[in-house]
Coordinates of C-alpha atoms in Angstrom, one line a residue:
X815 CA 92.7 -107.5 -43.8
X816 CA 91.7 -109.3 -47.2
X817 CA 87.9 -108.7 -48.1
X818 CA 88.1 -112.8 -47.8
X819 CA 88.7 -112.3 -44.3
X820 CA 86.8 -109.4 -43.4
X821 CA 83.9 -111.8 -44.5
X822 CA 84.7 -114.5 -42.4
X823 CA 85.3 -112.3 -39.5
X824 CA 81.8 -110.9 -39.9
X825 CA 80.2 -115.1 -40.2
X826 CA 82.2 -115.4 -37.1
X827 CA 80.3 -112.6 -35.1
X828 CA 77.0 -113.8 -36.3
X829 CA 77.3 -117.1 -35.7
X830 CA 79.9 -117.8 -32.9
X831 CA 78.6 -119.3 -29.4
X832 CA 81.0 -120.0 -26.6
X833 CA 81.1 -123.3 -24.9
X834 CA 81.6 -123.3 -21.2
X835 CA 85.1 -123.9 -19.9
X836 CA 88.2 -124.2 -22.5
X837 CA 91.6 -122.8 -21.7
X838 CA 94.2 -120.9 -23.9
X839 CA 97.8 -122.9 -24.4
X840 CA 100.6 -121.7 -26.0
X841 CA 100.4 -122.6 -29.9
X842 CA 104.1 -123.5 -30.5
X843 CA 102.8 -124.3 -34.3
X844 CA 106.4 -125.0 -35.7
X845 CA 105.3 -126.7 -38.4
X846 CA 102.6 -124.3 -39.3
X847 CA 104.3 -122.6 -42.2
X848 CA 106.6 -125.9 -43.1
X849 CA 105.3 -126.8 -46.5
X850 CA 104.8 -130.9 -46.2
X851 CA 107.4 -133.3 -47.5
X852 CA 107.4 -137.4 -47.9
X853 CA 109.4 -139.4 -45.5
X854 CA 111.7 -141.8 -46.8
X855 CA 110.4 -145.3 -47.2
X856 CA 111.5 -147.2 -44.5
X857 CA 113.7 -150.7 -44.9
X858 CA 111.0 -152.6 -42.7
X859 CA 107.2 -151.7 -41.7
X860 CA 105.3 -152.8 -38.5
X861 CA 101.6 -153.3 -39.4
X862 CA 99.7 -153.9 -35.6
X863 CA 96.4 -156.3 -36.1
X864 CA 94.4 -153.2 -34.5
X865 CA 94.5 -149.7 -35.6
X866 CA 91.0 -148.6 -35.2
X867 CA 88.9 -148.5 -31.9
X868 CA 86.7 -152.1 -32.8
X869 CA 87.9 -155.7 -33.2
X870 CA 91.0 -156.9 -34.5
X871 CA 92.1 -157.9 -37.6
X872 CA 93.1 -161.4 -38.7
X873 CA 96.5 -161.8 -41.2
X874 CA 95.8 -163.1 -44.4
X875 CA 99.3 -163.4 -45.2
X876 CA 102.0 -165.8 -44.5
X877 CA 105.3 -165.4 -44.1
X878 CA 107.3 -165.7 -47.0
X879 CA 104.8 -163.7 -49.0
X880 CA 105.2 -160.8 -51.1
X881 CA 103.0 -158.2 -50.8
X882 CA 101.8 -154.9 -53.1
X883 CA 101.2 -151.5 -51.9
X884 CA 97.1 -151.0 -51.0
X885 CA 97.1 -154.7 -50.6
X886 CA 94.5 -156.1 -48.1
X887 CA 96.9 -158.0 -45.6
X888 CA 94.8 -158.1 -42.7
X889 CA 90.6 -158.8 -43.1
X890 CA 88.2 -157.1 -40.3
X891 CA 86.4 -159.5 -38.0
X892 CA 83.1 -157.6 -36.9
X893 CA 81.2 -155.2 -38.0
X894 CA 82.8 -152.5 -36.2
X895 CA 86.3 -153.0 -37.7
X896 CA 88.5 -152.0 -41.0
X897 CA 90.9 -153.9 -42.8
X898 CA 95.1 -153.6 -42.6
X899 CA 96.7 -152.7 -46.6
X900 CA 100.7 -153.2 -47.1
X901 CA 101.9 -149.6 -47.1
X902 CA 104.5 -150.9 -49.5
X903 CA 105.8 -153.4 -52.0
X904 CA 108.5 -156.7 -50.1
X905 CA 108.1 -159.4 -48.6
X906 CA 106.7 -160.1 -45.1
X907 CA 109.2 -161.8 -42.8
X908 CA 107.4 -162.1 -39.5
X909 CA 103.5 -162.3 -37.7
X910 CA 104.5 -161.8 -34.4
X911 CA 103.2 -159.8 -31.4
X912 CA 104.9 -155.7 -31.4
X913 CA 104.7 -153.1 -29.6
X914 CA 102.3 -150.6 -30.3
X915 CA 102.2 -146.6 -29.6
X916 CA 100.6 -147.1 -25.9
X917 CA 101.6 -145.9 -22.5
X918 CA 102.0 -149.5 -21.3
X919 CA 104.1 -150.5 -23.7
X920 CA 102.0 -152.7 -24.4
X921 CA 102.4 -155.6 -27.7
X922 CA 99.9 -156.6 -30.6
X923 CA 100.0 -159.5 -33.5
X924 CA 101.8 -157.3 -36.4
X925 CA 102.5 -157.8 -39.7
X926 CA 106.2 -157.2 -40.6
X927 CA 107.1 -156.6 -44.0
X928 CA 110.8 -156.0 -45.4
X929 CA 110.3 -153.4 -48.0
X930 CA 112.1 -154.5 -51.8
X931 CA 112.5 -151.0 -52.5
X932 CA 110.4 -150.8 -55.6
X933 CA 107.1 -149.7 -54.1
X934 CA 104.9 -151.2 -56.3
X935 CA 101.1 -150.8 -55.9
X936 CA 98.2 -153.3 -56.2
X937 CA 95.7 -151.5 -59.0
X938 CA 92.8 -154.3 -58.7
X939 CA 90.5 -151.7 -57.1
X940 CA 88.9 -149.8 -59.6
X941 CA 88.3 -145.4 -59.3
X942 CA 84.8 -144.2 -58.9
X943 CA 85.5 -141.3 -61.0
X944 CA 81.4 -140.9 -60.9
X945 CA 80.8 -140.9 -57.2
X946 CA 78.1 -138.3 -57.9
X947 CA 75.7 -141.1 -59.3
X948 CA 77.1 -144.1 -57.0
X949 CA 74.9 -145.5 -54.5
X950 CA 75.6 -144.6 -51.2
X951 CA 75.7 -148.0 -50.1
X952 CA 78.9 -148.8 -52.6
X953 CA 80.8 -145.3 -51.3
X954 CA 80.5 -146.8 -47.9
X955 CA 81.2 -150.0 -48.6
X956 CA 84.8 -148.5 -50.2
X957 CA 85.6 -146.6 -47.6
X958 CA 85.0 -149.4 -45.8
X959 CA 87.3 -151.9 -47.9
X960 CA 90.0 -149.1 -48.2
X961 CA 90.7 -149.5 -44.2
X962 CA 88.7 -145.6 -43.6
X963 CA 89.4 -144.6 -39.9
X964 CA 88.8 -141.5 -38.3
X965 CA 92.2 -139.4 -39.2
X966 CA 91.6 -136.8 -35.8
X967 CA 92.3 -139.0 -33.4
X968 CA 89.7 -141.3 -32.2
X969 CA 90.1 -143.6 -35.3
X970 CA 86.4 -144.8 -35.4
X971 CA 85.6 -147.0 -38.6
X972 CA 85.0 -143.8 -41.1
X973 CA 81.8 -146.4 -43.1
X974 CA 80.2 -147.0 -40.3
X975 CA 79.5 -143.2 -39.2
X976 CA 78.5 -142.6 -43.3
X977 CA 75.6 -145.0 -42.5
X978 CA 72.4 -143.4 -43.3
X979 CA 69.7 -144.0 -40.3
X980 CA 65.7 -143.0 -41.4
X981 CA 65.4 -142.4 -37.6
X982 CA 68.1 -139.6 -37.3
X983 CA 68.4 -137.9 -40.8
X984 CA 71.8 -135.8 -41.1
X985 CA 70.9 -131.9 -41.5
X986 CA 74.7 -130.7 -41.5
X987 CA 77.9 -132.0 -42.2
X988 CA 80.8 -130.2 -40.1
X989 CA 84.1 -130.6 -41.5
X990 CA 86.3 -130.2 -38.4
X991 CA 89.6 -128.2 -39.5
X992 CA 90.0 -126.7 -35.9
X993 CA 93.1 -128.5 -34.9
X994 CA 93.3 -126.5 -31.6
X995 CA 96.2 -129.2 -29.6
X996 CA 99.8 -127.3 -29.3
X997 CA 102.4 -128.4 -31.3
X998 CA 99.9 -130.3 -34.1
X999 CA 100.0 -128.5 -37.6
X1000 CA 98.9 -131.7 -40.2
X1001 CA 95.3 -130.3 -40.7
X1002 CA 96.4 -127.1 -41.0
X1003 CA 99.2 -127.9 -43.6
X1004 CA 96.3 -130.5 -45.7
X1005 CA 93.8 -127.4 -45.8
X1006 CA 96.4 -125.2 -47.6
X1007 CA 97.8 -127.8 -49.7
X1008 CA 95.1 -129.9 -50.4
X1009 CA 91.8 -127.6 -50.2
X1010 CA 90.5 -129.2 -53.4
X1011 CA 90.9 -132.9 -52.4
X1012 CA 89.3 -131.9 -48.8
X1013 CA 86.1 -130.2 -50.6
X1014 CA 85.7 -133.3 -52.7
X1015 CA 85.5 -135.5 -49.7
X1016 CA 83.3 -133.2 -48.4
X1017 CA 81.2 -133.0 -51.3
X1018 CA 81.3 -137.1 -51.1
X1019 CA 80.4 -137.3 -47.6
X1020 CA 77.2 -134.7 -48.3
X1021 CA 76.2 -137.0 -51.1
X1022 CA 76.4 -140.4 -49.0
X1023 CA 74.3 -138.7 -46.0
X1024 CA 71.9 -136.8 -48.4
X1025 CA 72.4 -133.3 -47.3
X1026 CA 73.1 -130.3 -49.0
X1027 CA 74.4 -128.4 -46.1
X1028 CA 77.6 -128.4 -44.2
X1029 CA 80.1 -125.7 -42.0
X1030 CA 83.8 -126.2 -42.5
X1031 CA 84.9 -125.0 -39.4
X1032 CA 88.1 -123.7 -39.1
X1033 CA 89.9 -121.3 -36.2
X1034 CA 91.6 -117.7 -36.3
X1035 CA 95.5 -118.9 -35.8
X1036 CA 94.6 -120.5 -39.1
X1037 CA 93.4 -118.0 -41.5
X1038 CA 95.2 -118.2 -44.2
X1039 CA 93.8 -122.1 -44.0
X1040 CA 90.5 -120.5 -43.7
X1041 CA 91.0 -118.4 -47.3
X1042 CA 92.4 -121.1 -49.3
X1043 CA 89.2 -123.1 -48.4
X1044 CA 87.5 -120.2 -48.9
X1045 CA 89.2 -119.4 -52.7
X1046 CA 88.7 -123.4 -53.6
X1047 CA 84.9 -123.1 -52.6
X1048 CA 84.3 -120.5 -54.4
X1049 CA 86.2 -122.3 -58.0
X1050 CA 82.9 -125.1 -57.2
X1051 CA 79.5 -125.5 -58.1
X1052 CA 78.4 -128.4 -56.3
X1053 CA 79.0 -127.2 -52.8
X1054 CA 76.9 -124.2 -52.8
X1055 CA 75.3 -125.0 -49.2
X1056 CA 78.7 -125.1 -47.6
X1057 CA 80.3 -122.3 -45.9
X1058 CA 83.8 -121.6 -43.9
X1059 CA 83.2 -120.2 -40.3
X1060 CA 86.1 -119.1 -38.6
X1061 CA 86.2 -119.6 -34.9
X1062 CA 88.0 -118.0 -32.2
X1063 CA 91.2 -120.0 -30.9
X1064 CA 90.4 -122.2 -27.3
X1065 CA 91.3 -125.6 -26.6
X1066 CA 89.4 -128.2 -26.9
X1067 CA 87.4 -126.5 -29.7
X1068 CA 88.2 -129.8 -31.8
X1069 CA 86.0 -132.0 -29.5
X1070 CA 82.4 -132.6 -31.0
X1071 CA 80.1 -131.4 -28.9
X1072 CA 81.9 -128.2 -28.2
X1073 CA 82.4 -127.7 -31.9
X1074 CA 78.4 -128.4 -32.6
X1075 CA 77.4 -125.9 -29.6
X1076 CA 80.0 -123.3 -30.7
X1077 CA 79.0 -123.7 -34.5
X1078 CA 75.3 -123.7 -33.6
X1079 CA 74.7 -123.4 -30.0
X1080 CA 72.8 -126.5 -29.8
X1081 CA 73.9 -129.4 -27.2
X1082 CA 74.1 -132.6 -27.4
X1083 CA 72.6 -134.8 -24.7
X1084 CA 74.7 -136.3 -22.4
X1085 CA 74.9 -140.5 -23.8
X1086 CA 73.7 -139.3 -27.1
X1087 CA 75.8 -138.9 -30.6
X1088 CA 75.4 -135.8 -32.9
X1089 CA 73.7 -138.0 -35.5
X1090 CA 70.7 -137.1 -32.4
X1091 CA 70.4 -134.0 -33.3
X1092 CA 70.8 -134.4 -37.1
X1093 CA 75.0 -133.4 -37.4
X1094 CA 78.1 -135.6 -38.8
X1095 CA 81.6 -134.3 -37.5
X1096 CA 83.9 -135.2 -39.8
X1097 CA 88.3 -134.5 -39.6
X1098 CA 89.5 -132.8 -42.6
X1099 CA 92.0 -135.4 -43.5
X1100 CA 89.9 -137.8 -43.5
X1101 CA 87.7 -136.2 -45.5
X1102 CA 91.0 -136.0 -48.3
X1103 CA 91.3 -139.7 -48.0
X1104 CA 87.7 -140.3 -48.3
X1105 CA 88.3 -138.8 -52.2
X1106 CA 91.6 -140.5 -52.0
X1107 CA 89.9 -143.9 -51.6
X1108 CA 87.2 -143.4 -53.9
X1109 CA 88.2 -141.0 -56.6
X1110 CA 92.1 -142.0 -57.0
X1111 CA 90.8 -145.9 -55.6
X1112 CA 93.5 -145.5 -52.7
X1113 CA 93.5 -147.9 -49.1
X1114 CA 94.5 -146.0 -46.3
X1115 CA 98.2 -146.4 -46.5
X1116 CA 99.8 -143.2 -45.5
X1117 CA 99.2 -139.9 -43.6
X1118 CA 100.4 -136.8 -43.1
X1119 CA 102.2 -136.7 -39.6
X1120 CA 103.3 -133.5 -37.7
X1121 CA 107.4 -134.6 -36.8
X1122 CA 108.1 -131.2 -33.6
X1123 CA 108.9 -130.9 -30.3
X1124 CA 111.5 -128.8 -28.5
X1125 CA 114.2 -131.1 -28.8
X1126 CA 113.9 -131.7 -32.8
X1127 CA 116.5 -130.4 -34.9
X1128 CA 113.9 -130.2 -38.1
X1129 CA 110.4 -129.9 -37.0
X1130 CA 108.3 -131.3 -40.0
X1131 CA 105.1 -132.4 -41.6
X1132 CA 106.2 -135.5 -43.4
X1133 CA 103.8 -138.0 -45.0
X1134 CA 104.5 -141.5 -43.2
X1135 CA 103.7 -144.7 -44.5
X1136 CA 101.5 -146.7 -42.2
X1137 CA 104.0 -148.8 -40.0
X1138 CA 106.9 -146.5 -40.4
X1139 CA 109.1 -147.3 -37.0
X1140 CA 109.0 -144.1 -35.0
X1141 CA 112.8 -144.1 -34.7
X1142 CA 113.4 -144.2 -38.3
X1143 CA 111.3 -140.7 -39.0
X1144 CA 112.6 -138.9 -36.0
X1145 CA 116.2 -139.8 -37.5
X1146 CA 115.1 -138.8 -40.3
X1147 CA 114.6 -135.1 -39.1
X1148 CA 118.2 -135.5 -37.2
X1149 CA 117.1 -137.2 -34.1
X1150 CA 118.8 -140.0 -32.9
X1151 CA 119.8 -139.9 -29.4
X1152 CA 117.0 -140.2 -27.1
X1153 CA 118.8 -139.5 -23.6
X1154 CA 117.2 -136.9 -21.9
X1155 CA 114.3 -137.0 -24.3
X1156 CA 110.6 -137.7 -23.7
X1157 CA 108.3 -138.6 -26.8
X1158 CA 104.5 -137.7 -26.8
X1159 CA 102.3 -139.7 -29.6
X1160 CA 99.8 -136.9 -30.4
X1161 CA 99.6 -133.8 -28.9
X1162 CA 100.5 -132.1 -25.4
X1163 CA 96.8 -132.0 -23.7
X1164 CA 95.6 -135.7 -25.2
X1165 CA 98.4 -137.4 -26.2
X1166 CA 100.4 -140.5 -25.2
X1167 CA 103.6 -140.9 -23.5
X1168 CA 105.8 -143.6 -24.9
X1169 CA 108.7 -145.9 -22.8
X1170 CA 110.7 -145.5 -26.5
X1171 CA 110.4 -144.6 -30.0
X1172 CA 110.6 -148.4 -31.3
X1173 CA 107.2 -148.1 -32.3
X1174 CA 105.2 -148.1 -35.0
X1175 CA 103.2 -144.9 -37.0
X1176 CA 99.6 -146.0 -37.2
X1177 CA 96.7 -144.5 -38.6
X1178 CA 96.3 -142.5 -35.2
X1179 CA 99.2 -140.4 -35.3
X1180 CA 98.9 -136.9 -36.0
X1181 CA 101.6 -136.0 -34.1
X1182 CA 105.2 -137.2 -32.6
X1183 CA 106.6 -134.4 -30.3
X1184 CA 110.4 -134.7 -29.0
X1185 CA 110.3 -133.2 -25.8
X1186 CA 113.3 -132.1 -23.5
X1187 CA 113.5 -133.8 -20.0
X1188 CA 113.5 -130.7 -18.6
X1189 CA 110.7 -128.7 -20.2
X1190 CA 108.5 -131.7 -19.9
X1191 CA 109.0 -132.2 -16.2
X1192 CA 108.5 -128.8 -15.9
X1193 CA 104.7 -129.5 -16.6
X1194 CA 104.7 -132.6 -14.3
X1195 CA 105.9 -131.7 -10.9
X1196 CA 105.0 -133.6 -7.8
X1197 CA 100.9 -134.1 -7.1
X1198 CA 99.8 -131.9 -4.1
X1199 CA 96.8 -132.0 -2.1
X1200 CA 94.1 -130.6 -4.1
X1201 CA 93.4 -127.0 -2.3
X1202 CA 89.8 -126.9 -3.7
X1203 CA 90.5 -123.7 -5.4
X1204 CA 87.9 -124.5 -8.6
X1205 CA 89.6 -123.7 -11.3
X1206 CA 89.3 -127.0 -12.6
X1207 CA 85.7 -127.0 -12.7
X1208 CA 85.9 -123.3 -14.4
X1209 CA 88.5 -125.2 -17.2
X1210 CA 86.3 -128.2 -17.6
X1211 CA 84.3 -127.9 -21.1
X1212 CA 81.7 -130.6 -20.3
X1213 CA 80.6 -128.8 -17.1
X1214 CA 82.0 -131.7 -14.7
X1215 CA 84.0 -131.0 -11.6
X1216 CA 86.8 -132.5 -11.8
X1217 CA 88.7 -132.7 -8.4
X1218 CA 85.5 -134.8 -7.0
X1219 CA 85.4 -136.7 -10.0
X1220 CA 89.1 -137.6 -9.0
X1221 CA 88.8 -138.1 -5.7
X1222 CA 85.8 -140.5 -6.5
X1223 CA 88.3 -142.6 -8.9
X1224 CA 91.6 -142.8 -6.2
X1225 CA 89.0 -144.2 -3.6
X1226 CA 87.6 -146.7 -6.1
X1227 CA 84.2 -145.1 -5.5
X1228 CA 83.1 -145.8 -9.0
X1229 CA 79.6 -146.1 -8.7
X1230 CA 79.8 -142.4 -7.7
X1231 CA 81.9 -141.3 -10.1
X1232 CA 80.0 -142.8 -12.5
X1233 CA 76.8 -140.5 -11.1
X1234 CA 79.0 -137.6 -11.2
X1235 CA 79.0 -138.4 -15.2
X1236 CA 82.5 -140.0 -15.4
X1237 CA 81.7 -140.7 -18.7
X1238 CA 81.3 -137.4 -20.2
X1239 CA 84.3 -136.3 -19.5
X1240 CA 86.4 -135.8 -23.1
X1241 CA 89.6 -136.4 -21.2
X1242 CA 91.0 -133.2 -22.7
X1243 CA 93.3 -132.6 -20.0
X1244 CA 92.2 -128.7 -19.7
X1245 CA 91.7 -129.6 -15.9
X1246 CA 95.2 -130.8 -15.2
X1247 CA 96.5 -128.1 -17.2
X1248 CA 95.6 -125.4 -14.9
X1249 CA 95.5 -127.3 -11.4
X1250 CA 98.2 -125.7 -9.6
X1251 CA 98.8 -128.6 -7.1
X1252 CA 100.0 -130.0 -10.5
X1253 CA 97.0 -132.9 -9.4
X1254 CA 97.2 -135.2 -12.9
X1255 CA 93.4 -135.5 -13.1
X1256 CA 92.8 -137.5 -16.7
X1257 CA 94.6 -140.2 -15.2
X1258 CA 92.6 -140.8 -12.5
X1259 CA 89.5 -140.4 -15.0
X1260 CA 91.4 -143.0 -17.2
X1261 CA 91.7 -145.5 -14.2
X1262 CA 88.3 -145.3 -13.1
X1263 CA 86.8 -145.2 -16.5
X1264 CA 89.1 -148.3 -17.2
X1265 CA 88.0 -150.3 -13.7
X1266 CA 84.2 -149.3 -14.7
X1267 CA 84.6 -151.0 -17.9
X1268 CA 86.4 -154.1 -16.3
X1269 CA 83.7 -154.2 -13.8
X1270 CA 81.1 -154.1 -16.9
X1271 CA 83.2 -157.0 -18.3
X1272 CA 83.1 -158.7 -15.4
X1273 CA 79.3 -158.5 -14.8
X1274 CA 78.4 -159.1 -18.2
X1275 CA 80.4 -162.2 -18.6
X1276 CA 78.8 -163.6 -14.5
X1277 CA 75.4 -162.6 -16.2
X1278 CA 76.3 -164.7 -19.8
X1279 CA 77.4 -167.8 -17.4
X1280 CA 74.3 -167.5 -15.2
X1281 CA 72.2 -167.2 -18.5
X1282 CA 73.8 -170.5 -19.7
X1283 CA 73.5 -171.8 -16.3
X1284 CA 69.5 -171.5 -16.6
X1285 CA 69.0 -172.5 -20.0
X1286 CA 70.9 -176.1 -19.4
X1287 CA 68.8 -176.2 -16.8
X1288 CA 66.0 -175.5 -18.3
X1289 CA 66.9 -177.5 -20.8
X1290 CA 67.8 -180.8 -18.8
X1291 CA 64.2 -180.1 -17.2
X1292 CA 62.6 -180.2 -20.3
X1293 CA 64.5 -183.4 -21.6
X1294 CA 63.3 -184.7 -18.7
X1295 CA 60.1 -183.7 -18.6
X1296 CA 59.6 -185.3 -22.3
X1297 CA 61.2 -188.8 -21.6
X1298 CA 58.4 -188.9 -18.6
X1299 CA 55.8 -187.9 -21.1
X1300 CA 57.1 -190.6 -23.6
X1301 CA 57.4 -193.0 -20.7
X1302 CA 53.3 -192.1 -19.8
X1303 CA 52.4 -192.2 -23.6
X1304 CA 54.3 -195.6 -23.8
X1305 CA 52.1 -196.8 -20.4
X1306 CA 48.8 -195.6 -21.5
X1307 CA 49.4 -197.2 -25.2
X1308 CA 50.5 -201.0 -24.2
X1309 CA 48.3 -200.8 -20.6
X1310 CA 45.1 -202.2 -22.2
X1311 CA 46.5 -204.3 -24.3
X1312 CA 48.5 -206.0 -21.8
X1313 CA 45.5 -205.9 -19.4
X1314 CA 43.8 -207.5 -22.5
X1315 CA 46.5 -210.2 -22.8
X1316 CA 46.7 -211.0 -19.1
X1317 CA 42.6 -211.3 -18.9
X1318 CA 43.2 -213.9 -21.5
X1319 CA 46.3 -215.6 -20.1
X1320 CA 44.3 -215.9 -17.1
X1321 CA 41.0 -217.5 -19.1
X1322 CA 43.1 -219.8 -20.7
X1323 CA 44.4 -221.2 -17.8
X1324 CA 40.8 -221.4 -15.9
X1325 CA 40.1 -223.5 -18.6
X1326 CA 43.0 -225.6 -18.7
X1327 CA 42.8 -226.5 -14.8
X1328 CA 38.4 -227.3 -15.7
X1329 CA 39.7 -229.5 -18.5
X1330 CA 42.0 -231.4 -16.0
X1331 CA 39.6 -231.7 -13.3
X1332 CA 37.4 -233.3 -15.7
X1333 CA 39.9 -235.9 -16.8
X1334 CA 40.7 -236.8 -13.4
X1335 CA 37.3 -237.9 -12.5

């Protein structure tokens, strides 16, 4: 073993805690020693109005128009939302609603541009070669404008978790490079190709925060990632409170909270964030296009994209352009007919099944796995009855127990479920993995969580209408109550002088009728 490793293998004893739960699938990294390759640009891209967990985006092209690479075609509306760039130079020949990488099949507004085949790039955003003396504020604001999601998976706004808060200081910065779903190799393949551009990020994201601390965490099936971080840390000065930590392999490592506890064997609460307890989890490609959008002044156009499965004929890690129709890479890798063939978006454990590969790439995929029919059903045999034998509550990393949890969500018991702590459950699948009544138990954690939410919905909106309700109520009352005190003012003003006028109406005319009597005698 190198002296490199030896060292990290001795960091790894001192420092490693163990989560409860976790499970051990097979790898199957293909792509793990597959150096990374572009993908052929596309003839037409599919640019959906939402690729970011937040609000929508609004066009703010027509069609007709011709568009530049990085151009900003979509604005945010919100504050927790990023903008849509062209991932090419054409012309865009359609705004109409596409389907997007879900389960449901679901459609979303989508910008469709018709590539001209020069890829030509929009250079009005300027490079901030000097990040190092940038405020904060501007960094943010960059990654911000350069459409900055969370590259792991979850796709949260990457600006909005750069935001510095007095109240919850950032201590460390963990750069996640853990990567621990089957078949997914793009993290590791960016550490060993891109160390440099990672540890710049990193360096950025330390700056923006104001910390000088941070753990790039990386596992043991990915050692030789671990060394070239290692060598390319060592070639810096300005990371000197930053240090590799190798981890042993378990699924779901990746997930925040049981990357903070086994990095540091502190927890965080249940409804909290790790900004609580002074930590920002950060993926290590985004981290790359961090630098990327700052240093080289580059929008989020394109990602690197693990292409696998056990029915590809040329497993790969391609770099996709955003909007890139599915179909169109996997040909691309020599797979065309689909009969027989089930595609995943993402990984094994947490990933998406999809109807068909007419879909776009979005800035959540970091993974498309072909799967044979047959080896996939072979994981998704017919529910049982549950036999209460545990083991899901063994597997379960956030200490949940899962087969009541379920139960709880079939019966539409949500209330319950939701006292069982629905809601922390990371819906990594570890419990479904090893049920052997083949019980699938994320999907009934999905349904509930989804009913809660509608019920939420629902309940907010009957509380908005009653609120309205009130306050024209209220309001009408008031009106009311003013035109009375208008009226009473107008009463109490012209009383006594009508009295007045009456008194001497009345005078007048007791002296008319004397006058009269007199004239008559």
């Amino acid at each position: 073993m190198p002296a490199m490793l030896r060292n990290l293998a001795q960091r790894l004893g001192m420092m490693a805690h163990s989560f409860d739960g976790g499970i051990h699938p097979s790898d199957h990294k293909l792509g793990a020693g597959l150096h990374s390759e572009p993908c052929p640009l596309s003839p037409v891209h599919i640019l959906p109005m939402k690729m970011h967990i937040g609000e929508a985006c609004l066009p703010l092209v027509a069609v007709g128009d011709r568009v530049l690479r990085g151009q900003k075609i979509a604005r945010s509306e919100g504050y927790v939302s990023v903008p849509v760039h062209a991932p090419t130079s054409g012309r865009v020949v359609r705004i109409e609603e596409y389907a997007i990488p879900h389960p449901s099949g679901m459609g979303m507004p989508s910008i469709i541009i018709e590539s001209d085949g020069d890829d030509a790039s929009d250079d009005s955003l300027e490079p901030i070669t000097d990040w190092r003396n940038t405020d904060p504020a501007l960094l943010r604001e960059r990654a911000r404008m350069c459409g900055l999601a969370g590259l792991g998976g979850a796709v949260f706004p990457t600006f909005i978790k750069l935001v510095q808060d007095s109240r919850f200081p950032i201590e460390t910065v963990v750069l996640n490079g853990i990567e621990c779903e089957p078949w997914l190799t793009t993290d590791h393949r960016l550490m060993l190709e891109y160390a440099d551009e990672i540890l710049t990020g990193l360096a950025i994201i330390m700056h923006m925060v104001n910390t000088d601390s941070a753990i790039i965490a990386i596992e043991d099936n990915k050692s030789d990632a671990a060394e070239a971080i290692e060598q390319a840390l060592a070639l810096r000065d300005d990371l000197e409170g930053a240090r590799v930590v190798l981890l042993p392999t378990r699924y779901p490592q990746g997930s925040e909270k049981q990357l903070i506890y086994s990095l540091t064997g502190r927890e965080v609460p249940a409804g909290k964030l790790p900004m609580h307890i002074g930590m920002l989890c950060q993926n290590v490609a985004t981290a790359r296009a961090l630098y990327r959008a700052v240093v080289r002044a580059e929008p989020l156009t394109e990602r690197l994209v693990t292409v696998s499965g056990d029915a590809m004929p040329r497993p790969a890690n391609l770099h996709v352009r955003i909007g890139t129709p599915m179909r169109y890479v996997f040909a691309q890798q020599g797979l065309t007919d689909f009969e027989d063939v089930r595609i995943l978006h993402g990984g094994p454990m947490m990933g998406e099944l999809l109807r068909h590969p007419d879909v776009p790439v979005v800035k959540s995929t970091n993974g498309m796995l072909a799967m044979l029919e047959a080896s996939f059903m072979g994981g998704h045999t017919q529910e049982q009855a549950c036999i209460r034998c545990g083991h899901c509550s063994e597997a379960c990393p956030a200490g949940l127990v899962p087969n009541l949890l379920a139960d709880q969500c079939r019966s539409d018991q949500f209330e319950k479920a939701e006292s069982y702590d629905l809601f922390d459950c990371i819906e990594c699948g570890a419990c479904s993995y090893v049920c052997p009544s083949n019980i699938p138990l994320v999907h009934y954690f999905r349904y509930g969580k989804g009913q809660i939410a509608q019920q939420r919905r629902e309940k907010s909106f009957a509380e908005a209408s009653r609120l309205r309700s009130e306050a024209r109520e209220m309001r009408i009352e008031r009106e009311n109550q003013a035109r009375a005190a208008r009226r009473s003012s107008v009463r109490k003003t012209h009383a006594p002088a009508a009295e007045s006028t009456a008194k001497t109406d009345a005078a007048g005319d007791s002296a008319a009728d004397k006058t009269d009597e007199g004239s008559k005698d």
